[in-house]
PDB file of C-alpha atoms in Angstrom:
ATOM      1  CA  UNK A   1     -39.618  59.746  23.089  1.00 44.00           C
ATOM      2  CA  UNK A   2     -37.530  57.946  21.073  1.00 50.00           C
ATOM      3  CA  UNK A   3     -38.186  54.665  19.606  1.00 54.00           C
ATOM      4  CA  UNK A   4     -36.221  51.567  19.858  1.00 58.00           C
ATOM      5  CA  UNK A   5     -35.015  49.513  17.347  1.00 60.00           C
ATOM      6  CA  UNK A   6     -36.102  46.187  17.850  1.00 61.00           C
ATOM      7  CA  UNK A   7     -34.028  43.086  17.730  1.00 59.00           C
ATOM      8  CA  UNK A   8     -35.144  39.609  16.597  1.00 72.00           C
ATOM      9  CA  UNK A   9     -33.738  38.078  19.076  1.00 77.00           C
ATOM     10  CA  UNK A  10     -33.611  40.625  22.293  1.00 78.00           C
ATOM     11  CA  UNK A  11     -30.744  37.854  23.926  1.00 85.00           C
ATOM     12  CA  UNK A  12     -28.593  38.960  20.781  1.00 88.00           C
ATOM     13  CA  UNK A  13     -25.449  40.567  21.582  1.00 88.00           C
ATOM     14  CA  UNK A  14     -22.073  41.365  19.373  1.00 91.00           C
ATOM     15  CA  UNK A  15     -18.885  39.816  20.822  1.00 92.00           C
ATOM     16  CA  UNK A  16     -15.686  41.797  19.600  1.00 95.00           C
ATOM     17  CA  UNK A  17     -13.647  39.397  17.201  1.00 96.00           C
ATOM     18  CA  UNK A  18     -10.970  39.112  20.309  1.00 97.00           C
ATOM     19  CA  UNK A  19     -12.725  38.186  22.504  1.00 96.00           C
ATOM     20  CA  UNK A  20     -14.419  35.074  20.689  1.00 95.00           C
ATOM     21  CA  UNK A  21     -10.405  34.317  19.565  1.00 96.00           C
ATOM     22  CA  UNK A  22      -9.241  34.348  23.177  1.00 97.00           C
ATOM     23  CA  UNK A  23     -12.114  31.684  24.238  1.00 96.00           C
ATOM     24  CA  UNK A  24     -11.850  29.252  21.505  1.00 96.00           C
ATOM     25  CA  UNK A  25      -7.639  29.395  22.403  1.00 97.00           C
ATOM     26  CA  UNK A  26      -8.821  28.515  25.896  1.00 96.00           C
ATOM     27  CA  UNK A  27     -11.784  26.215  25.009  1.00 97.00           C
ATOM     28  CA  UNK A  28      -9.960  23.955  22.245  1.00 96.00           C
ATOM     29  CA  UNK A  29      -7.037  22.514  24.202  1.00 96.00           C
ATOM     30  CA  UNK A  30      -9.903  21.331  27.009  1.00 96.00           C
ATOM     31  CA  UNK A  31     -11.815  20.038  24.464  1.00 96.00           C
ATOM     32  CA  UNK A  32      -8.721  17.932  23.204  1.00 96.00           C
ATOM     33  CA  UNK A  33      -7.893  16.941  27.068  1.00 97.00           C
ATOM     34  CA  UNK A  34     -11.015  15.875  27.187  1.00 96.00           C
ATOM     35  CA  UNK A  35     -11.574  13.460  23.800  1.00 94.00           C
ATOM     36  CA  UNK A  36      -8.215  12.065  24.693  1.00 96.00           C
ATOM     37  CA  UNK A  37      -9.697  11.106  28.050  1.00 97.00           C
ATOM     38  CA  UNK A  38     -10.978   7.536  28.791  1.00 97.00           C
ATOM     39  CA  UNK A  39     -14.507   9.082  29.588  1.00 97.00           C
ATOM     40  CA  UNK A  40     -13.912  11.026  26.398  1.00 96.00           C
ATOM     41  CA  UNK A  41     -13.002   8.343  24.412  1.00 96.00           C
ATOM     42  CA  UNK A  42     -16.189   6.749  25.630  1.00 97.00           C
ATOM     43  CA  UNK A  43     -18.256   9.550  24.605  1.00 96.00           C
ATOM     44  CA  UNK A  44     -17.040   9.769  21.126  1.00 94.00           C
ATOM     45  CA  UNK A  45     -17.502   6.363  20.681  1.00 95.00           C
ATOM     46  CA  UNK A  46     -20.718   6.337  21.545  1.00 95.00           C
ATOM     47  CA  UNK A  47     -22.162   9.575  20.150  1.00 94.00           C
ATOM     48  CA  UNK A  48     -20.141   8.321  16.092  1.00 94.00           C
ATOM     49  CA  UNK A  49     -22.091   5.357  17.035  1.00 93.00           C
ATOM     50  CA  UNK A  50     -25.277   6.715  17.484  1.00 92.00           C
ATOM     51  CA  UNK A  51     -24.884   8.986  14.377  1.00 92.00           C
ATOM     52  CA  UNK A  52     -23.675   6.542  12.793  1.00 89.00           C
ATOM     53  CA  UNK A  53     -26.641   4.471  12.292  1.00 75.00           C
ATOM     54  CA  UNK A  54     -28.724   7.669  11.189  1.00 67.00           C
ATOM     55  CA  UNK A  55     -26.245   8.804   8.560  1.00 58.00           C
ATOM     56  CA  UNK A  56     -27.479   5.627   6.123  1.00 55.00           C
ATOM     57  CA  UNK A  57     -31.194   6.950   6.245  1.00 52.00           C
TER      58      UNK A  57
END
């Protein structure tokens, strides 16, 4: 029987280089859509301004 190698994490897998390109060509113009939304806008203003305040401790 053979033995298997285990795997720290057994959720783990390897993505080919392509595939992770094509996604982040689809996933960064919604991103931009989105953050030049109002709700976006909102977001960001609130998330920099709740970061914000932790960045001076």
């Amino acid at each position: 029987m053979a033995i298997r190698e285990k795997r720290q994490n057994p959720y783990e897998i390897e993505l080919p280089q392509s595939i992770i390109d094509s996604f982040a060509r689809f996933l960064v113009p919604e991103i931009r859509k989105f953050y030049a939304s109002e709700q976006g806008q909102k977001e960001l203003a609130e998330w920099k301004k709740k970061y914000s305040d932790k960045s001076g401790e």
